[in-house]
Short mmCIF file of C-alpha atoms in Angstrom, two decimals:
data_model
loop_
_atom_site.label_atom_id
_atom_site.label_comp_id
_atom_site.label_asym_id
_atom_site.label_seq_id
_atom_site.Cartn_x
_atom_site.Cartn_y
_atom_site.Cartn_z
CA MET F 1 -2.77 5.37 -24.21
CA ARG F 2 -3.44 5.67 -20.50
CA PHE F 3 -0.69 5.03 -17.94
CA LEU F 4 -1.60 3.74 -14.46
CA PRO F 5 0.65 3.14 -11.40
CA ILE F 6 1.52 -0.33 -10.10
CA ASN F 7 4.62 -0.08 -7.90
CA LEU F 8 7.95 1.73 -7.72
CA ASN F 9 9.32 0.18 -10.93
CA SER F 10 6.20 -0.89 -12.85
CA PHE F 11 3.16 0.64 -14.52
CA LEU F 12 0.17 -0.42 -16.60
CA ILE F 13 -0.59 0.85 -20.12
CA GLU F 14 -4.30 0.84 -20.95
CA LEU F 15 -5.16 0.75 -24.67
CA LYS F 16 -8.25 0.88 -26.89
CA ASP F 17 -8.56 -2.79 -27.83
CA LEU F 18 -6.73 -6.09 -28.30
CA ASN F 19 -5.44 -5.12 -31.75
CA GLU F 20 -3.79 -1.95 -30.42
CA THR F 21 -2.44 -3.81 -27.40
CA LEU F 22 -0.72 -6.47 -29.49
CA ARG F 23 0.65 -3.84 -31.86
CA LEU F 24 2.34 -1.99 -29.00
CA PHE F 25 3.55 -5.30 -27.55
CA ASP F 26 5.17 -6.13 -30.90
CA MET F 27 6.78 -2.69 -31.18
CA LEU F 28 8.25 -2.82 -27.68
CA ASN F 29 9.69 -6.28 -28.35
CA GLU F 30 11.26 -4.99 -31.56
CA LEU F 31 12.94 -2.19 -29.62
CA SER F 32 14.73 -4.78 -27.42
CA SER F 33 15.21 -2.06 -24.82
CA LYS F 34 17.40 -2.98 -21.84
CA GLU F 35 15.39 -0.47 -19.83
CA ILE F 36 12.32 -2.74 -19.93
CA THR F 37 12.68 -5.90 -17.83
CA LEU F 38 9.17 -7.35 -18.20
CA ILE F 39 6.15 -7.03 -20.52
CA ILE F 40 2.89 -8.87 -19.82
CA PRO F 41 0.24 -8.46 -22.55
CA ALA F 42 -3.47 -8.84 -21.85
CA MET F 43 -6.81 -7.90 -23.45
CA LYS F 44 -6.46 -4.12 -23.35
CA THR F 45 -3.33 -3.57 -21.29
CA LEU F 46 0.42 -4.06 -21.13
CA LEU F 47 2.15 -4.39 -17.77
CA ILE F 48 5.64 -2.89 -17.92
CA SER F 49 8.47 -3.30 -15.41
CA PHE F 50 11.70 -1.37 -15.87
CA ASN F 51 15.25 -1.05 -14.56
CA LYS F 52 15.40 2.07 -12.37
CA ASP F 53 19.18 2.24 -12.85
CA LEU F 54 18.75 2.80 -16.60
CA THR F 55 15.68 5.03 -16.82
CA THR F 56 12.97 6.79 -14.86
CA LYS F 57 9.27 6.05 -15.04
CA GLU F 58 8.62 9.45 -16.62
CA GLU F 59 11.30 9.04 -19.31
CA LEU F 60 10.11 5.57 -20.31
CA ILE F 61 6.44 6.58 -20.44
CA LYS F 62 7.30 9.56 -22.65
CA LYS F 63 9.23 7.26 -25.00
CA ILE F 64 6.37 4.75 -25.24
CA ALA F 65 3.72 7.45 -25.70
CA SER F 66 5.56 8.72 -28.78
CA LEU F 67 5.18 5.40 -30.67
CA ASP F 68 2.77 5.26 -33.64
CA LEU F 69 0.07 2.61 -33.16
CA SER F 70 -1.85 3.36 -36.35
CA LYS F 71 -0.73 0.16 -38.12
CA SER F 72 -2.55 -3.11 -37.41
CA PHE F 73 -0.49 -5.87 -35.81
CA LEU F 74 -2.79 -8.85 -36.36
CA LYS F 75 -2.08 -10.78 -39.54
CA LYS F 76 -4.14 -13.39 -41.35
CA GLN F 77 -3.07 -16.91 -40.54
CA ASP F 78 -5.08 -19.31 -42.66
CA SER F 79 -2.69 -22.22 -43.08
CA LYS F 80 -3.64 -25.56 -41.55
CA LYS F 81 -0.53 -25.58 -39.37
CA ASP F 82 -1.90 -22.56 -37.50
CA LEU F 83 -5.12 -24.41 -36.60
CA VAL F 84 -5.37 -26.52 -33.43
CA THR F 85 -8.42 -28.78 -33.02
CA ILE F 86 -9.47 -29.49 -29.43
CA PRO F 87 -11.80 -32.44 -28.64
CA ILE F 88 -14.33 -31.47 -25.95
CA THR F 89 -16.81 -33.39 -23.83
CA TYR F 90 -19.64 -31.04 -22.87
CA ASP F 91 -19.93 -32.16 -19.24
CA GLY F 92 -19.13 -28.92 -17.40
CA GLU F 93 -20.78 -28.22 -14.06
CA ASP F 94 -21.67 -24.68 -15.17
CA LEU F 95 -23.08 -25.63 -18.59
CA GLU F 96 -26.71 -25.20 -17.52
CA GLU F 97 -25.90 -21.89 -15.79
CA VAL F 98 -24.19 -20.63 -18.96
CA ALA F 99 -27.29 -21.58 -20.96
CA ARG F 100 -29.48 -19.68 -18.48
CA LEU F 101 -27.26 -16.58 -18.58
CA CYS F 102 -27.23 -16.60 -22.39
CA LYS F 103 -30.97 -17.37 -22.58
CA LEU F 104 -30.26 -20.42 -24.73
CA SER F 105 -30.82 -24.15 -24.44
CA VAL F 106 -27.84 -26.32 -23.49
CA LYS F 107 -27.98 -27.81 -26.99
CA GLU F 108 -27.74 -24.35 -28.57
CA VAL F 109 -24.77 -23.41 -26.33
CA ILE F 110 -22.94 -26.53 -27.51
CA LYS F 111 -23.78 -25.81 -31.15
CA ARG F 112 -22.58 -22.20 -30.99
CA HIS F 113 -19.40 -23.08 -29.10
CA SER F 114 -18.36 -25.95 -31.38
CA SER F 115 -19.05 -23.96 -34.56
CA SER F 116 -16.90 -20.96 -33.52
CA GLU F 117 -13.29 -20.30 -34.40
CA TYR F 118 -11.09 -18.81 -31.70
CA ARG F 119 -7.67 -17.18 -31.79
CA VAL F 120 -5.06 -17.26 -29.01
CA ALA F 121 -4.74 -13.63 -27.89
CA PHE F 122 -2.29 -14.10 -25.00
CA CYS F 123 -1.33 -16.54 -22.24
CA GLY F 124 -1.50 -16.06 -18.49
CA PHE F 125 -3.20 -16.97 -15.21
CA THR F 126 -1.33 -20.31 -15.13
CA PRO F 127 1.37 -21.70 -17.47
CA GLY F 128 -0.18 -22.78 -20.76
CA PHE F 129 -3.51 -21.06 -20.05
CA ALA F 130 -4.43 -19.39 -23.35
CA TYR F 131 -7.04 -16.64 -23.58
CA LEU F 132 -9.06 -17.52 -26.69
CA SER F 133 -10.87 -14.61 -28.33
CA GLY F 134 -13.23 -14.34 -31.30
CA GLY F 135 -15.95 -16.84 -30.35
CA ASP F 136 -19.72 -16.42 -30.62
CA LYS F 137 -20.61 -13.05 -29.06
CA VAL F 138 -23.78 -14.50 -27.53
CA LEU F 139 -21.64 -16.75 -25.30
CA LYS F 140 -20.48 -13.85 -23.15
CA VAL F 141 -20.87 -14.70 -19.46
CA PRO F 142 -19.49 -13.19 -16.24
CA ARG F 143 -17.02 -14.93 -13.96
CA ARG F 144 -18.40 -16.78 -10.96
CA LYS F 145 -19.09 -14.55 -7.95
CA SER F 146 -16.75 -16.69 -5.87
CA PRO F 147 -13.84 -18.53 -7.55
CA ARG F 148 -13.37 -22.25 -6.97
CA ILE F 149 -10.42 -23.37 -4.85
CA SER F 150 -9.53 -26.06 -7.39
CA ILE F 151 -10.53 -26.74 -11.00
CA LYS F 152 -9.48 -29.97 -12.70
CA ARG F 153 -6.93 -29.71 -15.51
CA GLY F 154 -8.47 -30.04 -18.95
CA SER F 155 -11.59 -28.10 -17.91
CA ILE F 156 -12.89 -25.79 -20.65
CA ALA F 157 -14.56 -22.61 -19.45
CA LEU F 158 -15.99 -19.24 -20.49
CA ALA F 159 -15.64 -15.76 -18.98
CA ASP F 160 -16.25 -12.34 -20.50
CA ASN F 161 -15.49 -12.64 -24.24
CA PHE F 162 -12.95 -15.43 -23.74
CA CYS F 163 -12.77 -19.19 -23.73
CA GLY F 164 -9.98 -20.94 -21.82
CA ILE F 165 -8.66 -24.42 -21.03
CA TYR F 166 -7.17 -25.09 -17.59
CA PRO F 167 -3.76 -26.73 -18.22
CA THR F 168 -3.24 -27.83 -14.60
CA ASN F 169 -5.30 -28.23 -11.44
CA SER F 170 -5.69 -24.68 -10.16
CA PRO F 171 -8.05 -22.14 -8.58
CA GLY F 172 -10.32 -20.30 -10.99
CA GLY F 173 -13.48 -18.28 -11.40
CA TRP F 174 -14.55 -19.10 -14.97
CA GLN F 175 -17.77 -20.91 -15.94
CA ILE F 176 -16.95 -24.55 -16.80
CA ILE F 177 -18.79 -25.96 -19.84
CA GLY F 178 -16.74 -29.05 -20.65
CA SER F 179 -13.42 -30.89 -20.58
CA THR F 180 -10.73 -32.25 -22.87
CA THR F 181 -8.16 -35.04 -22.62
CA LEU F 182 -5.70 -33.06 -24.73
CA SER F 183 -2.69 -31.82 -22.76
CA MET F 184 -2.24 -28.04 -22.79
CA TRP F 185 1.05 -28.05 -20.88
CA ASP F 186 3.88 -30.57 -21.32
CA LEU F 187 7.27 -29.81 -19.77
CA SER F 188 8.94 -32.48 -21.91
CA LYS F 189 8.21 -30.42 -25.04
CA ASN F 190 9.54 -27.10 -26.33
CA PRO F 191 7.50 -24.97 -26.22
CA SER F 192 5.72 -26.53 -23.26
CA ALA F 193 2.43 -24.77 -24.06
CA LEU F 194 0.27 -26.28 -26.82
CA LEU F 195 -1.46 -22.95 -27.48
CA LEU F 196 0.66 -19.87 -28.19
CA PRO F 197 -0.40 -16.35 -29.26
CA GLY F 198 -1.57 -16.16 -32.88
CA LEU F 199 -2.79 -19.76 -33.30
CA ARG F 200 -6.38 -20.52 -34.34
CA VAL F 201 -8.48 -22.95 -32.29
CA ARG F 202 -11.62 -24.98 -33.01
CA PHE F 203 -13.52 -27.28 -30.64
CA VAL F 204 -14.92 -30.63 -31.78
CA ASP F 205 -17.48 -32.60 -29.77
CA ALA F 206 -15.54 -35.67 -28.56
CA SER F 207 -18.65 -37.85 -28.86
CA THR F 208 -18.46 -37.47 -32.65
CA LEU F 209 -14.86 -38.70 -32.92
CA ASP F 210 -14.21 -42.24 -34.16
CA SER F 211 -11.17 -43.10 -32.04
CA ALA F 212 -9.57 -42.17 -28.77
CA LEU F 213 -6.63 -39.81 -28.64
CA ASP F 214 -3.13 -41.19 -28.46
CA SER F 215 -2.15 -41.60 -24.83
CA LYS F 216 0.73 -39.16 -25.30
CA THR F 217 -1.75 -36.31 -25.78
CA ARG F 218 -3.69 -36.95 -22.60
CA CYS F 219 -3.57 -34.75 -19.52
CA ASP F 220 -0.71 -36.50 -17.76
CA GLU F 221 1.52 -34.52 -15.41
CA THR F 222 5.17 -34.30 -16.34
CA ILE F 223 7.50 -34.34 -13.36
CA LEU F 224 11.24 -34.10 -13.87
CA SER F 225 13.24 -35.87 -11.21
CA TYR F 226 16.66 -37.28 -10.39
CA ASP F 227 15.86 -40.18 -12.73
CA MET F 228 16.45 -37.72 -15.58
CA MET F 229 19.79 -36.53 -14.16
CA GLN F 230 23.29 -37.93 -14.02
CA ILE F 231 23.90 -38.68 -10.33
CA ASP F 232 27.32 -39.92 -9.25
CA LYS F 233 27.11 -42.59 -6.55
CA LEU F 234 29.86 -40.73 -4.71
CA ASP F 235 27.87 -37.47 -4.59
CA LYS F 236 27.16 -36.15 -1.11
CA ALA F 237 23.50 -36.19 -0.07
CA ILE F 238 20.97 -35.70 2.70
CA GLU F 239 17.83 -37.76 3.33
CA ILE F 240 14.56 -36.22 4.54
CA THR F 241 13.32 -37.88 7.76
CA LYS F 242 10.38 -35.65 8.79
CA MET F 243 8.21 -33.06 7.06
CA LEU F 244 5.02 -31.65 8.61
CA LEU F 245 4.22 -29.28 5.73
CA PRO F 246 5.25 -29.32 2.05
CA ALA F 247 8.81 -28.17 1.39
CA THR F 248 10.15 -27.03 -1.97
CA ILE F 249 13.44 -26.42 -3.74
CA GLN F 250 13.85 -22.75 -4.69
CA ASP F 251 16.32 -20.43 -6.35
CA LEU F 252 15.73 -16.81 -7.42
CA GLY F 253 13.17 -17.87 -10.02
CA ARG F 254 12.75 -18.30 -13.77
CA LYS F 255 12.75 -15.38 -16.19
CA GLY F 256 11.49 -14.75 -19.70
CA GLN F 257 8.68 -17.32 -19.78
CA GLU F 258 5.77 -14.89 -19.52
CA LYS F 259 4.59 -15.59 -23.10
CA GLN F 260 3.75 -19.14 -21.94
CA GLY F 261 2.00 -17.78 -18.85
CA VAL F 262 4.82 -18.74 -16.46
CA SER F 263 5.62 -16.54 -13.46
CA SER F 264 9.12 -16.31 -11.99
CA ALA F 265 8.23 -18.22 -8.77
CA GLY F 266 11.41 -18.52 -6.65
CA ALA F 267 12.18 -17.95 -2.97
CA LEU F 268 9.44 -15.96 -1.23
CA ASP F 269 11.89 -14.24 1.13
CA ARG F 270 14.70 -13.47 -1.28
CA ALA F 271 16.92 -11.73 1.28
CA SER F 272 16.91 -14.77 3.60
CA PHE F 273 17.54 -17.10 0.66
CA ILE F 274 20.51 -15.05 -0.57
CA SER F 275 21.85 -14.81 2.99
CA ALA F 276 22.00 -18.62 3.27
CA ASN F 277 24.13 -18.81 0.14
CA LYS F 278 26.39 -15.89 1.05
CA ILE F 279 27.09 -17.35 4.49
CA LEU F 280 28.21 -20.59 2.81
CA GLY F 281 30.20 -18.94 0.02
CA ASN F 282 27.84 -20.16 -2.72
CA GLU F 283 26.67 -18.31 -5.80
CA GLU F 284 23.61 -16.38 -4.59
CA ASN F 285 21.29 -18.37 -6.91
CA ALA F 286 22.35 -21.83 -5.63
CA PRO F 287 19.23 -23.96 -4.93
CA CYS F 288 18.09 -24.16 -1.30
CA ILE F 289 15.23 -25.88 0.53
CA GLU F 290 12.34 -23.59 1.52
CA ILE F 291 10.22 -24.86 4.41
CA ALA F 292 7.11 -23.37 6.03
CA LEU F 293 6.63 -23.11 9.83
CA GLY F 294 9.30 -25.70 10.69
CA GLY F 295 8.77 -29.31 11.76
CA PHE F 296 11.40 -30.52 9.28
CA SER F 297 14.29 -32.96 9.76
CA PHE F 298 16.95 -34.62 7.64
CA LYS F 299 19.87 -37.02 8.04
CA SER F 300 23.22 -36.21 6.48
CA LEU F 301 24.83 -39.01 4.46
CA ALA F 302 28.20 -37.22 4.29
CA ASP F 303 30.27 -34.53 6.00
CA ILE F 304 28.73 -31.26 4.81
CA LYS F 305 28.32 -27.58 5.68
CA ILE F 306 24.89 -25.97 5.94
CA ALA F 307 23.31 -22.63 6.87
CA ILE F 308 19.74 -21.98 8.00
CA THR F 309 18.14 -18.56 7.63
CA GLY F 310 14.71 -16.90 7.63
CA ALA F 311 12.07 -17.81 10.21
CA THR F 312 13.15 -18.09 13.85
CA LEU F 313 13.04 -21.75 14.90
CA PRO F 314 14.99 -24.11 17.17
CA ILE F 315 17.82 -26.04 15.46
CA THR F 316 19.08 -29.29 16.96
CA ILE F 317 21.88 -31.52 15.67
CA LYS F 318 21.53 -35.10 16.89
CA ARG F 319 24.97 -36.74 16.87
CA ASP F 320 25.69 -40.19 18.35
CA GLY F 321 22.66 -39.90 20.63
CA VAL F 322 23.64 -36.43 21.87
CA GLU F 323 21.52 -33.37 21.04
CA ILE F 324 23.46 -30.21 20.20
CA ARG F 325 21.71 -26.83 19.93
CA ALA F 326 22.77 -24.77 16.92
CA LYS F 327 22.24 -21.22 15.67
CA SER F 328 20.84 -19.83 12.45
CA TYR F 329 22.81 -17.48 10.18
CA LYS F 330 26.00 -19.46 10.89
CA VAL F 331 28.00 -22.08 8.96
CA LEU F 332 27.14 -25.40 10.62
CA LYS F 333 29.48 -28.37 10.14
CA ILE F 334 27.39 -31.53 9.89
CA HIS F 335 28.96 -34.99 10.17
CA SER F 336 27.89 -38.05 8.23
CA GLY F 337 25.10 -39.73 10.21
CA ASP F 338 23.99 -36.53 11.97
CA GLU F 339 20.28 -35.70 12.01
CA VAL F 340 19.35 -32.02 11.77
CA ILE F 341 16.01 -31.29 13.48
CA LEU F 342 14.14 -28.02 12.94
CA GLY F 343 11.38 -27.23 15.44
CA MET F 344 8.32 -25.05 14.92
CA ALA F 345 8.84 -21.37 14.05
CA SER F 346 8.15 -18.80 16.76
CA HIS F 347 8.57 -15.84 14.40
CA GLY F 348 8.11 -15.73 10.64
CA VAL F 349 6.98 -18.50 8.29
CA ARG F 350 9.65 -19.45 5.74
CA ALA F 351 13.09 -20.82 6.58
CA TYR F 352 15.86 -21.67 4.12
CA ILE F 353 18.30 -24.57 4.31
CA GLY F 354 21.38 -23.98 2.21
CA VAL F 355 24.25 -26.41 1.72
CA PHE F 356 27.83 -25.69 0.68
CA GLY F 357 27.81 -26.13 -3.12
CA GLY F 358 24.03 -25.98 -3.39
CA PHE F 359 21.64 -28.84 -4.14
CA LYS F 360 21.92 -30.64 -7.47
CA VAL F 361 18.63 -30.05 -9.30
CA LYS F 362 17.49 -30.53 -12.89
CA LYS F 363 16.38 -27.08 -14.03
CA ILE F 364 13.03 -26.61 -15.75
CA LEU F 365 12.61 -23.58 -18.02
CA GLY F 366 15.91 -22.23 -16.74
CA SER F 367 15.26 -22.51 -13.00
CA ALA F 368 15.41 -25.00 -10.13
CA SER F 369 12.40 -23.37 -8.45
CA SER F 370 9.19 -25.23 -7.72
CA ASP F 371 6.01 -23.40 -8.76
CA THR F 372 2.98 -24.63 -6.81
CA LEU F 373 0.41 -22.94 -9.08
CA ALA F 374 2.01 -24.20 -12.29
CA ASN F 375 2.78 -27.62 -10.80
CA ILE F 376 6.41 -27.30 -11.90
CA ASN F 377 8.46 -29.53 -9.61
CA PRO F 378 12.13 -29.85 -10.57
CA LEU F 379 12.55 -31.90 -7.41
CA LEU F 380 9.59 -33.27 -5.44
CA ILE F 381 10.48 -33.40 -1.73
CA LYS F 382 8.94 -35.97 0.61
CA VAL F 383 10.05 -38.18 3.51
CA LYS F 384 12.91 -40.51 2.45
CA THR F 385 13.78 -38.26 -0.51
CA LYS F 386 17.53 -38.00 -1.03
CA LEU F 387 18.79 -34.57 -2.06
CA PHE F 388 22.21 -34.58 -3.69
CA ILE F 389 24.78 -31.82 -3.32
CA ASP F 390 26.54 -30.13 -6.21
CA ASP F 391 30.24 -30.38 -5.35
CA ASN F 392 31.16 -28.93 -8.75
CA ALA F 393 29.39 -25.62 -8.16
CA SER F 394 31.57 -22.51 -8.04
CA LYS F 395 32.57 -21.43 -4.54
CA LEU F 396 32.96 -17.86 -3.29
CA THR F 397 34.23 -16.31 -0.07
CA HIS F 398 32.11 -16.90 3.03
CA THR F 399 30.24 -13.74 4.05
CA HIS F 400 29.20 -12.90 7.59
CA ILE F 401 25.52 -11.99 7.66
CA LYS F 402 24.02 -10.39 10.74
CA LYS F 403 20.78 -12.03 11.82
CA PRO F 404 17.93 -9.57 11.12
CA SER F 405 15.51 -8.29 13.73
CA LEU F 406 12.66 -10.56 14.81
CA LEU F 407 10.10 -11.43 12.15
CA PRO F 408 6.32 -11.20 12.78
CA LYS F 409 4.60 -13.70 15.07
CA VAL F 410 0.98 -14.79 15.50
CA GLY F 411 -1.09 -11.88 16.85
CA ASP F 412 1.26 -9.15 15.59
CA ILE F 413 0.05 -6.26 13.45
CA VAL F 414 2.37 -5.82 10.46
CA VAL F 415 2.42 -2.59 8.45
CA LEU F 416 3.09 -2.99 4.72
CA ASP F 417 3.77 -0.01 2.46
CA ILE F 418 1.67 0.06 -0.70
CA VAL F 419 1.27 1.99 -3.95
CA LEU F 420 -2.39 2.53 -4.84
CA GLY F 421 -3.38 1.36 -8.32
CA PRO F 422 -3.85 0.36 -11.01
CA ARG F 423 -7.60 -0.14 -10.35
CA THR F 424 -8.16 1.85 -7.16
CA ASN F 425 -10.78 3.91 -9.03
CA TRP F 426 -12.95 0.79 -9.26
CA PHE F 427 -13.75 1.33 -5.58
CA SER F 428 -15.61 4.13 -3.83
CA TYR F 429 -13.80 6.57 -1.55
CA GLN F 430 -15.43 4.93 1.49
CA THR F 431 -14.43 1.44 0.33
CA VAL F 432 -10.80 2.50 -0.16
CA SER F 433 -10.92 4.07 3.31
CA ASP F 434 -12.23 0.78 4.76
CA PHE F 435 -9.42 -1.09 3.01
CA LEU F 436 -6.77 1.21 4.50
CA THR F 437 -8.12 1.60 8.03
CA GLN F 438 -8.97 -2.03 8.82
CA GLU F 439 -6.59 -4.62 10.22
CA TRP F 440 -6.62 -7.63 7.89
CA LEU F 441 -6.35 -11.12 9.39
CA VAL F 442 -4.09 -13.62 7.57
CA THR F 443 -6.25 -16.74 7.09
CA PRO F 444 -5.31 -20.46 6.88
CA LYS F 445 -6.10 -20.46 3.15
CA SER F 446 -2.83 -18.59 2.53
CA ASN F 447 -0.01 -20.30 0.60
CA ARG F 448 2.81 -19.60 -1.88
CA ILE F 449 0.27 -18.29 -4.40
CA GLY F 450 -1.08 -15.60 -2.12
CA ILE F 451 -2.10 -14.41 1.34
CA ARG F 452 -5.87 -14.52 1.80
CA LEU F 453 -7.16 -11.78 4.08
CA LEU F 454 -10.32 -11.23 6.13
CA ALA F 455 -11.83 -8.29 8.03
CA ASP F 456 -15.26 -7.13 9.20
CA LYS F 457 -15.91 -4.88 6.20
CA LEU F 458 -15.56 -6.57 2.82
CA ILE F 459 -14.18 -4.66 -0.17
CA LYS F 460 -16.62 -4.46 -3.08
CA SER F 461 -16.14 -2.84 -6.48
CA LYS F 462 -18.49 0.00 -7.42
CA PHE F 463 -18.75 -1.40 -10.96
CA GLU F 464 -20.81 -4.41 -11.99
CA ASP F 465 -18.82 -4.76 -15.21
CA GLU F 466 -16.15 -7.45 -15.47
CA LEU F 467 -12.53 -6.30 -15.67
CA PRO F 468 -10.75 -7.66 -18.76
CA SER F 469 -7.88 -9.89 -17.64
CA GLU F 470 -4.63 -7.98 -17.16
CA GLY F 471 -1.11 -8.56 -15.88
CA THR F 472 -0.30 -8.92 -12.19
CA LEU F 473 2.89 -8.93 -10.13
CA ASN F 474 4.17 -10.35 -6.87
CA GLY F 475 2.66 -8.03 -4.24
CA ALA F 476 -0.55 -7.23 -6.13
CA ILE F 477 -3.62 -7.00 -3.87
CA GLN F 478 -6.50 -8.37 -5.90
CA ILE F 479 -10.16 -8.05 -4.87
CA PRO F 480 -12.36 -10.97 -6.01
CA HIS F 481 -16.16 -10.81 -6.02
CA ASP F 482 -16.40 -12.09 -2.42
CA GLY F 483 -14.65 -8.91 -1.20
CA GLN F 484 -11.82 -10.74 0.60
CA PRO F 485 -8.44 -9.42 -0.65
CA VAL F 486 -5.70 -11.74 -1.90
CA LEU F 487 -2.10 -10.50 -1.64
CA PHE F 488 -0.21 -12.28 -4.40
CA LEU F 489 3.13 -13.95 -3.63
CA ALA F 490 5.75 -15.48 -5.96
CA ASP F 491 3.61 -18.32 -7.40
CA HIS F 492 0.86 -15.90 -8.44
CA PRO F 493 -0.94 -16.04 -11.81
CA ILE F 494 0.59 -13.90 -14.57
CA THR F 495 -2.81 -12.39 -15.41
CA GLY F 496 -6.07 -12.02 -13.52
CA GLY F 497 -9.56 -10.66 -14.06
CA TYR F 498 -10.30 -9.15 -10.66
CA PRO F 499 -9.34 -5.51 -9.94
CA VAL F 500 -6.05 -4.83 -8.16
CA ILE F 501 -6.62 -2.07 -5.61
CA ALA F 502 -2.94 -1.65 -4.69
CA ASN F 503 0.53 -3.22 -4.81
CA VAL F 504 2.93 -3.84 -1.94
CA ALA F 505 6.15 -1.83 -2.22
CA ASN F 506 9.01 -3.94 -3.60
CA TYR F 507 11.07 -3.58 -0.42
CA HIS F 508 8.28 -5.12 1.73
CA LEU F 509 7.73 -8.28 -0.35
CA ASP F 510 10.12 -10.36 1.78
CA LEU F 511 8.36 -9.18 4.94
CA ALA F 512 4.95 -10.05 3.48
CA ALA F 513 6.12 -13.62 2.84
CA GLN F 514 7.03 -14.01 6.53
CA ILE F 515 3.65 -12.97 8.01
CA PRO F 516 2.12 -16.02 9.74
CA ILE F 517 -1.48 -17.17 9.84
CA GLY F 518 -3.19 -15.40 12.74
CA ALA F 519 -1.20 -12.17 12.36
CA LYS F 520 -2.82 -9.02 10.99
CA ILE F 521 -1.83 -6.60 8.24
CA ARG F 522 -2.40 -2.87 8.01
CA PHE F 523 -1.63 -1.08 4.75
CA ASN F 524 0.25 2.23 4.59
CA VAL F 525 0.00 4.32 1.42
CA ILE F 526 3.31 5.71 0.10
CA ALA F 527 1.92 6.76 -3.31
CA ASP F 528 -1.68 7.80 -3.97
CA PHE F 529 -3.59 6.66 -7.02
CA ASP F 530 -3.37 9.00 -9.99
CA GLU F 531 -3.10 8.51 -13.72
CA ILE F 532 0.49 9.10 -14.86
CA ARG F 533 0.51 12.07 -17.22
CA VAL F 534 2.86 12.34 -20.20
CA LYS F 535 4.91 15.51 -19.87
#
């Protein structure tokens, strides 16, 4: 085993192969240790997060290093119920490129792919995205040099030694060879993922099938909404009247769904989110609205109390034709018929609108949070949407929260503390120096998935080899082939195949989420890269 740093309460375990990785994963799950809060398996690694109140990094690593991995974890699974057959249409835009890379004809690529049997090794990247191993070794191709911004759900692609099926529309860098109408991810089912670790998979050319698939198996999006909830006509509510940019419902995120490839998502600026609820006397996890950059308005359909936190923006209450200026980080009493108007943010990006009692939202996988990468929308917000208030939620004592110092604005240079690793050694000394000494511009391509950065000197790996996919966390700074870093935020993929040069310190994640487009970031090292030795 090799132990590599990630951040202040996480590390990466590098192992010999997939078999050894899954064996250790199984053993750690059997231990049911309260010290370990998260395990993300991948091809040759396990990402471990731990509770610093219960153990130290050194103690936990010593405990894990003492485990015996000599026994094989993988078991034979030959029953028909363990086999999933996937119909495929070989119409992928990279099919000819794959044939060229493999020095085969397109016909031979199709023959080899459809005659192979795969096994689900692990899930990640996006919810329901299964990494399928064990296919024809000749069909080993690199990822694209520059990932696509959006790949259509149902696309079937190759990268490294894996095959994968995109369960939702998402970014991606794999080589697309075909597509399927079979749904990989269905929130109305339990489990939601069709493919789970251990299952066997075969692909069948759809052109050879006699009949179409049942419509229930097709790639339709499942959106849970108020239609699936019990709403009392007397419930208090607000109605959205203006929205310049997408707004989402958030809580503190969903936990324990990593085996299906689901990240926690949740409020990007957790401190501001919690402040809104504490000011109102709500439970700290009560659902709030998260907006970006302002330009958001709503009309109250009842007498309610609200609090607005996070980004600095003008707040106006329009009551009986009179405009009243209001302050953030205060309990605001809103009358029925009032319109609350939020202007554009001067500092920061994300603002939170909390309401006394919290919003009534149907939870998905244990959380009210929207996940933009996974396309999980417990409540889709748009103009004229009515958001109902949970009057039955438990109430606590109102807490006075002091408004924090000004957040970053356009043109500012923001310093973020980082821990180097786990793949800093994939870059030359000069490249790491360029990464640390440059000021990185936040570009308009940034969103809840990640902050996309740009500077004069691009960051290139010194290795031509592909990195086997491995776990990532909120705050990971990943370097794709184009050399432009991506700083992952809450809706990030669970696993990724580009090297992570560093991770933002946990205490600066809220600040990172508030850095606007047009500001710049400079990284400050608080822990150098070094393999963690077992003492």
